[in-house]
Amino acid sequence: MDPLGAPSQFVDVDTLPSWGSSCEDKLNASGTAAETFQEDAIRSPFLYNKDINGKVVLWKGDVALLNCTAIVNTSNESLTDKNPVSESIFMLAGPDLKEDLQKLKGCRTGEAKLTKGFNLAARFIIHTVGPKYKNRYRTAAESSLYSCYRNVLQLAKEQSMSSIGFCVINSAKRGYPLEDATHIALRTVRRFLEIHGETIEKVVFAVSELEEATYQKLLPLYFPRSLKEESRSLPYLPADIGNAEGEPVVPERQIRISEKPGAPEDNHEEDEGLGVDLSFIGSHAFARMEGDIDKQRRLILQGQLSEAALQKQHQRNYNRWLCQARSEDLSDIASLKALYQTGVDNCGRTVMVVVGRNIPVTLIDMDKALLYFIHVMDHIAVKEYVLVYFHTLTSEYNHLDSDFLKKLYDVVDVKYKRNLKAVYFVHPTFRSKPNLELKCTACQHIKIYFNILILAFTIVTAYFFVYSSFTYKESAPLYQTYENI
């Protein structure tokens, strides 16, 4: 609690200037002429609205210091993220907040969960989890970030909250581009205020010094403060402005069903009698004949699918593994140095080495090991290559079981098997021979090389025993004679 007479560190949102009042005199200096000029012009999808602008506040400062009904905290799925926003909120709210968060049992990406504000000036804290951004999954990240803002606002509406303070939900740690995220944030809030504006009186965007410039640049696009600013901002709006609620729209994923799929789209309804053109019937996507999907699935289960269909299905399965291998963090498997390229052999074929001793089968995730194998070998297997497996100094904890090898064989693409020209098994043991013959079906060269090694080893061993026996018999009298002496 602040000492008597000392100024409070918290900031009342009612004392902050709204977005509509900022630079109002400057923007409306020629307001009448601008409004008359814009009457017949193309209007922006985000119209100038003085009432909505009066509800929005852009403030440079710490969201934890806002005195409002609720503030927003951005965190991770376990609600334990350490970022400047969360650390400030936890420090000011006190230890009771951590105890309350343990009852929530985490929060999924895009969701919003509510706790008390405890020692904060705000009565409530709304916790949400922003998405991790990867360019290849941009659509999913946009949808998740939209869900964050939408669910926070929906929760505020359900709890009859009059004011809410937003931090920048997309954290730099998660890699979301600030400008792209700001478009989604402003667009979602704007659409929500248009539909449910009567329930919320103040929405504060609490930003840092680095984020303020981006918000200053993009706020006029979604919250124009005059008709002149509305028309001036129109060319800078992005192509995708979302649907009526601001949600990102992917045209390819929309289900396009016309009102009457079997009829041409005409604005007039006339009885054309027998003269109607029937050529379009059957050309619509919903009128085309498709194969029996259930029958195809039964054939798959019964193993009666055609060879071409099986190959296509296998290729799709491999592509899924390959995509996952390229997106997963496999640095822990790579650090084992169990699989690597060493150069080329005399025939110019790439030589790949597998070190059995470096594979702690019981300590690693074998699915990740399979992903790493695919990640490394995908570009190697496009041409002829050779595998060299070192069985040297391996123990029972390094032996790959038959289920894993069978799964590896079933998952990899046909190019792996077609271009694998030889597998060399270095330092084999008697125990590994029957296992190897049972496990390996990818390359018959293994069995040939292995049998040669076993045969040579057997001959040497037999010779050693015969020679030892002969030597012992010949030298026995000498040994006895030496003892007698």
Coordinates of C-alpha atoms in Angstrom, one line a residue:
M1 CA 0.0 0.0 0.0
D2 CA 1.3 3.5 -0.8
P3 CA 2.2 5.8 2.1
L4 CA -0.3 8.4 3.0
G5 CA 0.0 11.4 0.7
A6 CA 2.4 9.6 -1.7
P7 CA 1.3 9.4 -5.4
S8 CA 0.0 6.0 -6.5
Q9 CA 2.0 4.1 -9.0
F10 CA -1.2 2.8 -10.7
V11 CA -2.8 4.7 -13.6
D12 CA -6.5 5.2 -13.8
V13 CA -7.7 4.4 -17.4
D14 CA -10.3 7.2 -17.2
T15 CA -7.5 9.8 -17.0
L16 CA -5.9 8.6 -20.2
P17 CA -6.7 10.4 -23.4
S18 CA -8.7 8.4 -25.9
W19 CA -7.6 7.7 -29.5
G20 CA -10.4 9.8 -30.8
S21 CA -9.3 12.9 -28.8
S22 CA -5.6 12.7 -29.8
C23 CA -4.7 15.2 -32.5
E24 CA -8.4 15.9 -32.9
D25 CA -8.0 19.6 -33.6
K26 CA -5.3 19.0 -36.3
L27 CA -7.3 16.3 -38.1
N28 CA -10.6 18.1 -38.0
A29 CA -9.3 21.5 -39.1
S30 CA -10.8 21.0 -42.5
G31 CA -13.5 18.6 -41.4
T32 CA -16.5 20.0 -43.2
A33 CA -14.8 20.1 -46.6
A34 CA -13.4 16.6 -46.1
E35 CA -16.8 15.2 -45.2
T36 CA -18.5 16.8 -48.2
F37 CA -15.7 15.5 -50.5
Q38 CA -16.0 12.0 -49.2
E39 CA -19.8 11.5 -49.8
D40 CA -19.5 9.8 -53.2
A41 CA -16.1 8.2 -52.6
I42 CA -15.3 4.6 -51.8
R43 CA -15.6 4.1 -48.1
S44 CA -13.3 2.0 -46.0
P45 CA -14.6 -1.3 -44.4
F46 CA -13.6 0.3 -41.1
L47 CA -15.7 3.5 -41.1
Y48 CA -15.0 6.6 -39.1
N49 CA -16.9 6.2 -35.8
K50 CA -16.4 8.8 -33.1
D51 CA -18.1 6.7 -30.4
I52 CA -15.7 3.7 -31.0
N53 CA -12.7 5.9 -31.1
G54 CA -13.7 7.3 -27.7
K55 CA -13.4 3.8 -26.2
V56 CA -9.9 3.1 -27.5
V57 CA -6.7 4.2 -25.7
L58 CA -3.1 3.8 -26.8
W59 CA -0.8 4.1 -23.8
K60 CA 3.0 3.6 -23.5
G61 CA 3.5 1.9 -20.2
D62 CA 3.3 -1.3 -18.1
V63 CA -0.1 -3.0 -18.4
A64 CA 0.3 -4.2 -14.7
L65 CA -0.1 -0.6 -13.6
L66 CA -3.5 0.0 -15.1
N67 CA -6.4 0.6 -12.8
C68 CA -9.2 -1.0 -14.8
T69 CA -11.6 -4.0 -14.5
A70 CA -9.2 -6.5 -16.1
I71 CA -5.7 -6.6 -17.6
V72 CA -4.3 -9.3 -20.0
N73 CA -1.3 -11.4 -19.3
T74 CA 0.4 -13.3 -22.1
S75 CA 2.1 -16.5 -21.1
N76 CA 2.9 -20.1 -22.2
E77 CA 0.8 -23.2 -21.9
S78 CA 1.8 -23.9 -18.3
L79 CA 1.3 -20.2 -17.4
T80 CA 4.9 -20.0 -16.1
D81 CA 6.5 -17.9 -18.9
K82 CA 9.1 -15.4 -17.9
N83 CA 8.6 -12.3 -20.1
P84 CA 8.6 -8.6 -19.0
V85 CA 4.8 -8.5 -18.9
S86 CA 4.3 -11.6 -16.8
E87 CA 7.2 -10.8 -14.4
S88 CA 5.8 -7.4 -13.7
I89 CA 2.3 -8.7 -13.1
F90 CA 3.5 -11.5 -10.8
M91 CA 5.7 -9.0 -8.9
L92 CA 2.9 -6.6 -8.2
A93 CA 0.1 -9.1 -7.7
G94 CA 1.9 -11.0 -5.0
P95 CA 2.4 -14.7 -4.2
D96 CA -1.3 -15.5 -4.1
L97 CA -1.5 -15.3 -7.9
K98 CA 0.9 -18.2 -8.4
E99 CA -1.2 -20.4 -6.1
D100 CA -4.4 -19.4 -8.0
L101 CA -2.7 -20.3 -11.3
Q102 CA -1.9 -23.8 -10.1
K103 CA -5.6 -24.5 -9.9
L104 CA -6.1 -23.6 -13.6
K105 CA -3.9 -26.5 -14.7
G106 CA -2.5 -24.6 -17.7
C107 CA -4.0 -22.9 -20.7
R108 CA -4.0 -24.0 -24.3
T109 CA -3.0 -21.7 -27.2
G110 CA -5.8 -19.3 -28.1
E111 CA -7.7 -19.8 -24.9
A112 CA -8.4 -17.3 -22.1
K113 CA -8.6 -18.0 -18.4
L114 CA -9.6 -15.7 -15.5
T115 CA -8.0 -15.1 -12.1
K116 CA -8.3 -12.4 -9.5
G117 CA -6.0 -9.4 -9.6
F118 CA -5.0 -9.7 -5.9
N119 CA -2.6 -6.8 -5.1
L120 CA -3.0 -5.1 -8.5
A121 CA -5.3 -2.2 -9.1
A122 CA -7.1 -4.3 -11.7
R123 CA -9.8 -6.5 -10.3
F124 CA -9.1 -9.4 -12.7
I125 CA -6.3 -10.9 -14.8
I126 CA -7.1 -12.6 -18.1
H127 CA -4.4 -15.1 -19.0
T128 CA -3.9 -16.2 -22.6
V129 CA -1.3 -18.0 -24.7
G130 CA -0.2 -16.6 -28.0
P131 CA 0.9 -18.9 -30.9
K132 CA 4.4 -19.9 -31.9
Y133 CA 5.0 -18.4 -35.4
K134 CA 6.4 -20.4 -38.3
N135 CA 6.0 -19.1 -41.8
R136 CA 4.8 -22.5 -43.2
Y137 CA 2.0 -22.5 -40.6
R138 CA 1.1 -18.9 -40.9
T139 CA -2.6 -19.5 -41.3
A140 CA -2.8 -21.5 -38.1
A141 CA -0.8 -18.9 -36.2
E142 CA -3.2 -16.1 -37.4
S143 CA -6.2 -18.1 -36.4
S144 CA -4.7 -18.8 -32.9
L145 CA -3.8 -15.1 -32.3
Y146 CA -7.3 -14.1 -33.4
S147 CA -8.7 -16.6 -30.9
C148 CA -6.6 -15.0 -28.1
Y149 CA -8.0 -11.5 -28.6
R150 CA -11.5 -12.8 -29.4
N151 CA -11.7 -15.1 -26.3
V152 CA -10.3 -12.3 -24.0
L153 CA -13.0 -9.9 -25.2
Q154 CA -15.7 -12.6 -25.0
L155 CA -14.7 -13.3 -21.4
A156 CA -14.8 -9.6 -20.6
K157 CA -18.3 -9.4 -22.1
E158 CA -19.5 -12.4 -20.1
Q159 CA -18.2 -11.0 -16.8
S160 CA -19.7 -7.6 -17.6
M161 CA -16.3 -5.9 -17.5
S162 CA -16.4 -2.2 -18.3
S163 CA -12.7 -1.7 -19.1
I164 CA -9.8 -3.9 -20.2
G165 CA -6.1 -3.4 -20.6
F166 CA -4.3 -5.3 -23.4
C167 CA -0.7 -6.1 -23.4
V168 CA 0.9 -7.1 -26.8
I169 CA -0.1 -10.8 -26.7
N170 CA 2.4 -11.9 -29.4
S171 CA 5.7 -12.1 -27.6
A172 CA 9.1 -11.8 -29.4
K173 CA 10.1 -15.1 -27.8
R174 CA 7.5 -16.9 -30.0
G175 CA 8.6 -15.2 -33.2
Y176 CA 5.4 -13.6 -34.4
P177 CA 6.1 -10.5 -36.6
L178 CA 4.9 -7.4 -34.7
E179 CA 3.2 -5.7 -37.7
D180 CA 1.2 -8.8 -38.7
A181 CA 0.1 -9.4 -35.2
T182 CA -0.9 -5.8 -34.7
H183 CA -3.2 -6.0 -37.8
I184 CA -5.0 -8.9 -36.2
A185 CA -5.2 -7.3 -32.7
L186 CA -6.7 -4.0 -34.0
R187 CA -9.0 -5.6 -36.5
T188 CA -10.4 -8.0 -33.9
V189 CA -11.0 -5.3 -31.3
R190 CA -12.6 -3.0 -33.9
R191 CA -15.1 -5.7 -35.0
F192 CA -15.9 -6.7 -31.5
L193 CA -16.6 -3.1 -30.5
E194 CA -18.9 -2.7 -33.5
I195 CA -21.0 -5.7 -32.5
H196 CA -20.7 -5.6 -28.6
G197 CA -19.6 -2.0 -28.0
E198 CA -22.3 -1.3 -25.5
T199 CA -20.8 -3.7 -23.0
I200 CA -17.2 -2.2 -22.9
E201 CA -16.4 1.4 -22.1
K202 CA -12.6 1.4 -22.4
V203 CA -10.0 -0.7 -24.3
V204 CA -6.4 0.2 -23.5
F205 CA -3.5 -1.0 -25.7
A206 CA -0.5 -0.9 -23.3
V207 CA 2.7 -0.9 -25.4
S208 CA 6.4 -0.5 -25.0
E209 CA 8.5 2.1 -26.7
L210 CA 9.4 -0.3 -29.5
E211 CA 5.8 -1.3 -30.1
E212 CA 4.3 2.2 -30.0
A213 CA 5.5 3.2 -33.5
T214 CA 3.8 0.2 -35.1
Y215 CA 0.5 0.8 -33.2
Q216 CA 0.6 4.5 -34.1
K217 CA 1.0 3.6 -37.8
L218 CA -1.7 1.0 -38.0
L219 CA -4.4 2.4 -35.6
P220 CA -5.6 4.9 -38.3
L221 CA -6.4 2.0 -40.6
Y222 CA -8.9 0.4 -38.2
F223 CA -9.9 3.4 -36.1
P224 CA -9.8 6.5 -38.4
R225 CA -10.4 9.7 -36.5
S226 CA -12.0 11.6 -39.4
L227 CA -13.4 11.0 -42.8
K228 CA -10.2 12.4 -44.3
E229 CA -8.1 9.9 -42.4
E230 CA -10.4 7.1 -43.3
S231 CA -10.0 7.8 -47.1
R232 CA -6.2 8.3 -46.7
S233 CA -5.8 5.0 -44.9
L234 CA -7.9 2.9 -47.3
P235 CA -5.0 2.1 -49.7
Y236 CA -2.9 0.8 -46.9
L237 CA -5.4 -1.8 -45.6
P238 CA -4.2 -5.5 -46.2
A239 CA -5.9 -7.7 -48.7
D240 CA -7.2 -10.0 -45.9
I241 CA -9.3 -8.0 -43.4
G242 CA -11.1 -11.0 -42.1
N243 CA -14.8 -11.7 -41.9
A244 CA -17.5 -9.7 -40.0
E245 CA -15.8 -10.6 -36.7
G246 CA -12.2 -10.0 -37.8
E247 CA -11.4 -13.7 -38.1
P248 CA -8.8 -14.5 -40.8
V249 CA -10.5 -16.0 -43.9
V250 CA -8.9 -18.8 -46.1
P251 CA -10.9 -19.0 -49.3
E252 CA -9.7 -22.5 -50.1
R253 CA -11.2 -23.8 -46.9
Q254 CA -14.6 -22.2 -47.3
I255 CA -17.5 -24.5 -48.2
R256 CA -19.0 -22.8 -51.2
I257 CA -22.6 -24.0 -51.5
S258 CA -25.0 -22.0 -53.7
E259 CA -28.6 -21.6 -52.8
K260 CA -29.8 -24.0 -55.5
P261 CA -26.8 -26.1 -56.6
G262 CA -28.8 -27.7 -59.4
A263 CA -29.9 -24.5 -61.1
P264 CA -28.1 -21.7 -62.9
E265 CA -27.7 -18.4 -60.9
D266 CA -30.3 -16.0 -62.3
N267 CA -31.8 -12.9 -60.7
H268 CA -35.2 -13.5 -62.3
E269 CA -37.6 -16.4 -61.9
E270 CA -39.4 -17.4 -65.0
D271 CA -41.1 -20.5 -66.2
E272 CA -39.1 -21.4 -69.2
G273 CA -41.1 -24.6 -69.8
L274 CA -39.5 -27.3 -72.0
G275 CA -37.0 -24.8 -73.5
V276 CA -34.8 -24.9 -70.5
D277 CA -31.1 -25.7 -71.2
L278 CA -30.3 -29.0 -69.4
S279 CA -26.6 -29.1 -70.4
F280 CA -25.4 -27.8 -67.0
I281 CA -27.0 -30.7 -65.1
G282 CA -24.4 -33.0 -63.7
S283 CA -21.6 -30.5 -64.2
H284 CA -21.8 -29.1 -60.6
A285 CA -19.2 -30.4 -58.1
F286 CA -21.9 -31.9 -55.9
A287 CA -23.5 -33.8 -58.8
R288 CA -20.3 -35.7 -59.9
M289 CA -20.1 -39.4 -59.2
E290 CA -17.5 -40.4 -56.6
G291 CA -16.2 -43.9 -55.7
D292 CA -17.6 -45.6 -52.6
I293 CA -15.3 -44.4 -49.8
D294 CA -16.5 -47.1 -47.4
K295 CA -15.6 -49.7 -50.0
Q296 CA -12.1 -48.3 -50.4
R297 CA -11.6 -48.3 -46.6
R298 CA -12.7 -52.0 -46.4
L299 CA -10.2 -52.9 -49.2
I300 CA -7.5 -51.2 -47.2
L301 CA -8.4 -53.1 -44.1
Q302 CA -8.5 -56.4 -46.0
G303 CA -5.2 -55.7 -47.8
Q304 CA -6.8 -55.8 -51.3
L305 CA -5.9 -52.3 -52.4
S306 CA -4.2 -52.0 -55.8
E307 CA -0.5 -51.6 -56.1
A308 CA -0.8 -48.1 -57.4
A309 CA -3.1 -47.1 -54.5
L310 CA -0.8 -48.7 -52.0
Q311 CA 2.2 -46.8 -53.4
K312 CA 0.2 -43.5 -53.3
Q313 CA -0.8 -44.2 -49.7
H314 CA 2.8 -45.0 -48.7
Q315 CA 4.0 -41.8 -50.4
R316 CA 1.5 -39.7 -48.4
N317 CA 2.6 -41.4 -45.2
Y318 CA 6.2 -40.7 -45.9
N319 CA 5.6 -37.1 -46.8
R320 CA 3.9 -36.6 -43.4
W321 CA 6.9 -38.0 -41.6
L322 CA 9.2 -35.8 -43.7
C323 CA 7.2 -32.7 -42.9
Q324 CA 7.3 -33.5 -39.2
A325 CA 11.1 -34.2 -39.4
R326 CA 11.7 -30.8 -41.0
S327 CA 9.7 -29.0 -38.3
E328 CA 10.8 -30.9 -35.2
D329 CA 13.7 -29.8 -33.0
L330 CA 16.1 -32.9 -33.4
S331 CA 19.2 -31.3 -31.9
D332 CA 19.3 -33.8 -29.0
I333 CA 19.4 -36.7 -31.5
A334 CA 22.0 -35.0 -33.7
S335 CA 24.3 -34.5 -30.7
L336 CA 24.7 -38.3 -30.4
K337 CA 26.6 -38.4 -33.7
A338 CA 25.2 -41.8 -34.4
L339 CA 24.5 -41.1 -38.1
Y340 CA 26.7 -39.0 -40.4
Q341 CA 28.2 -38.8 -43.9
T342 CA 31.9 -39.6 -44.3
G343 CA 32.5 -39.1 -48.1
V344 CA 32.3 -41.4 -51.1
D345 CA 33.6 -44.9 -52.0
N346 CA 35.6 -46.0 -55.0
C347 CA 32.4 -46.0 -57.1
G348 CA 31.5 -42.5 -56.2
R349 CA 28.7 -43.5 -53.9
T350 CA 27.9 -41.6 -50.8
V351 CA 29.0 -43.4 -47.6
M352 CA 26.8 -43.1 -44.5
V353 CA 28.1 -44.3 -41.1
V354 CA 25.9 -45.6 -38.3
V355 CA 27.7 -46.0 -34.9
G356 CA 25.8 -48.5 -32.8
R357 CA 27.6 -47.6 -29.6
N358 CA 26.2 -44.0 -29.8
I359 CA 22.5 -45.1 -29.9
P360 CA 21.2 -45.3 -26.3
V361 CA 18.0 -47.1 -27.2
T362 CA 16.6 -47.0 -23.7
L363 CA 17.2 -43.3 -23.1
I364 CA 16.0 -41.6 -26.3
D365 CA 12.7 -41.3 -28.1
M366 CA 13.0 -43.8 -31.0
D367 CA 10.3 -41.9 -33.0
K368 CA 12.5 -38.8 -32.9
A369 CA 15.4 -41.1 -34.0
L370 CA 13.4 -42.2 -36.9
L371 CA 12.6 -38.6 -37.8
Y372 CA 16.2 -37.7 -37.6
F373 CA 17.1 -40.6 -39.9
I374 CA 14.5 -39.3 -42.5
H375 CA 15.7 -35.7 -42.1
V376 CA 19.4 -36.7 -42.8
M377 CA 18.8 -39.4 -45.4
D378 CA 16.1 -37.8 -47.6
H379 CA 18.5 -35.9 -49.8
I380 CA 21.1 -38.6 -49.6
A381 CA 18.8 -41.4 -50.9
V382 CA 18.0 -39.6 -54.1
K383 CA 21.2 -41.3 -55.6
E384 CA 23.2 -44.4 -54.9
Y385 CA 24.6 -44.7 -51.4
V386 CA 26.3 -47.2 -49.0
L387 CA 25.7 -47.8 -45.3
V388 CA 28.4 -48.8 -42.9
Y389 CA 27.3 -50.0 -39.5
F390 CA 29.8 -50.2 -36.6
H391 CA 28.8 -52.8 -34.0
T392 CA 32.0 -52.1 -32.1
L393 CA 31.8 -52.0 -28.2
T394 CA 28.0 -52.1 -28.3
S395 CA 26.0 -53.4 -25.3
E396 CA 22.5 -54.7 -24.8
Y397 CA 21.4 -51.0 -24.3
N398 CA 22.5 -50.2 -27.9
H399 CA 20.7 -53.0 -29.8
L400 CA 17.8 -51.8 -32.0
D401 CA 14.8 -54.1 -31.7
S402 CA 13.1 -55.7 -34.7
D403 CA 9.9 -53.6 -34.3
F404 CA 11.9 -50.4 -34.8
L405 CA 13.7 -51.7 -37.9
K406 CA 10.4 -53.0 -39.4
K407 CA 8.8 -49.6 -38.8
L408 CA 11.8 -47.9 -40.4
Y409 CA 11.6 -50.2 -43.4
D410 CA 7.8 -49.6 -43.7
V411 CA 8.0 -45.8 -43.4
V412 CA 10.9 -44.8 -45.7
D413 CA 10.4 -44.0 -49.3
V414 CA 11.1 -46.5 -52.1
K415 CA 14.2 -44.5 -53.1
Y416 CA 15.9 -45.5 -49.9
K417 CA 15.7 -49.2 -50.9
R418 CA 16.3 -48.7 -54.6
N419 CA 19.5 -46.7 -54.2
L420 CA 21.0 -48.6 -51.2
K421 CA 23.7 -50.6 -52.9
A422 CA 25.5 -52.2 -49.9
V423 CA 25.5 -52.4 -46.2
Y424 CA 28.8 -53.2 -44.4
F425 CA 28.5 -54.7 -40.9
V426 CA 31.8 -54.0 -39.0
H427 CA 32.8 -56.1 -36.0
P428 CA 29.8 -58.4 -35.9
T429 CA 29.2 -61.0 -33.2
F430 CA 27.7 -64.5 -33.2
R431 CA 24.7 -63.2 -31.4
S432 CA 24.0 -60.5 -34.0
K433 CA 24.0 -62.9 -37.0
P434 CA 20.6 -64.6 -36.5
N435 CA 19.1 -61.2 -35.4
L436 CA 20.5 -59.5 -38.5
E437 CA 19.1 -62.2 -40.8
L438 CA 15.6 -61.8 -39.2
K439 CA 15.6 -58.1 -39.1
C440 CA 17.1 -57.0 -42.4
T441 CA 15.0 -57.4 -45.6
A442 CA 16.0 -54.1 -47.2
C443 CA 19.4 -55.3 -48.6
Q444 CA 20.6 -58.8 -49.3
H445 CA 24.2 -57.6 -49.3
I446 CA 24.3 -57.6 -45.5
K447 CA 23.7 -61.4 -45.4
I448 CA 26.4 -62.0 -48.0
Y449 CA 29.0 -59.9 -46.3
F450 CA 28.1 -61.1 -42.9
N451 CA 28.3 -64.8 -43.9
I452 CA 31.7 -64.2 -45.3
L453 CA 32.9 -62.6 -42.1
I454 CA 31.3 -65.4 -40.0
L455 CA 32.9 -68.1 -42.2
A456 CA 36.3 -66.5 -41.9
F457 CA 35.9 -66.1 -38.2
T458 CA 34.8 -69.8 -37.8
I459 CA 37.8 -71.0 -39.8
V460 CA 40.3 -69.0 -37.8
T461 CA 38.7 -70.1 -34.5
A462 CA 38.7 -73.8 -35.6
Y463 CA 42.3 -73.5 -36.6
F464 CA 43.2 -72.0 -33.3
F465 CA 41.5 -74.8 -31.3
V466 CA 43.1 -77.6 -33.4
Y467 CA 46.5 -75.9 -33.2
S468 CA 46.2 -75.4 -29.4
S469 CA 45.3 -79.1 -28.9
F470 CA 48.2 -80.3 -31.0
T471 CA 50.7 -78.1 -29.2
Y472 CA 49.5 -79.2 -25.8
K473 CA 49.9 -82.9 -26.6
E474 CA 53.4 -82.4 -28.0
S475 CA 54.7 -80.3 -25.2
A476 CA 53.3 -82.4 -22.3
P477 CA 56.4 -84.6 -21.9
L478 CA 58.7 -81.6 -21.9
Y479 CA 56.6 -80.0 -19.2
Q480 CA 56.7 -83.2 -17.1
T481 CA 60.4 -83.6 -17.7
Y482 CA 61.0 -80.0 -16.5
E483 CA 59.0 -80.7 -13.3
N484 CA 61.0 -83.8 -12.6
I485 CA 64.2 -81.9 -12.9

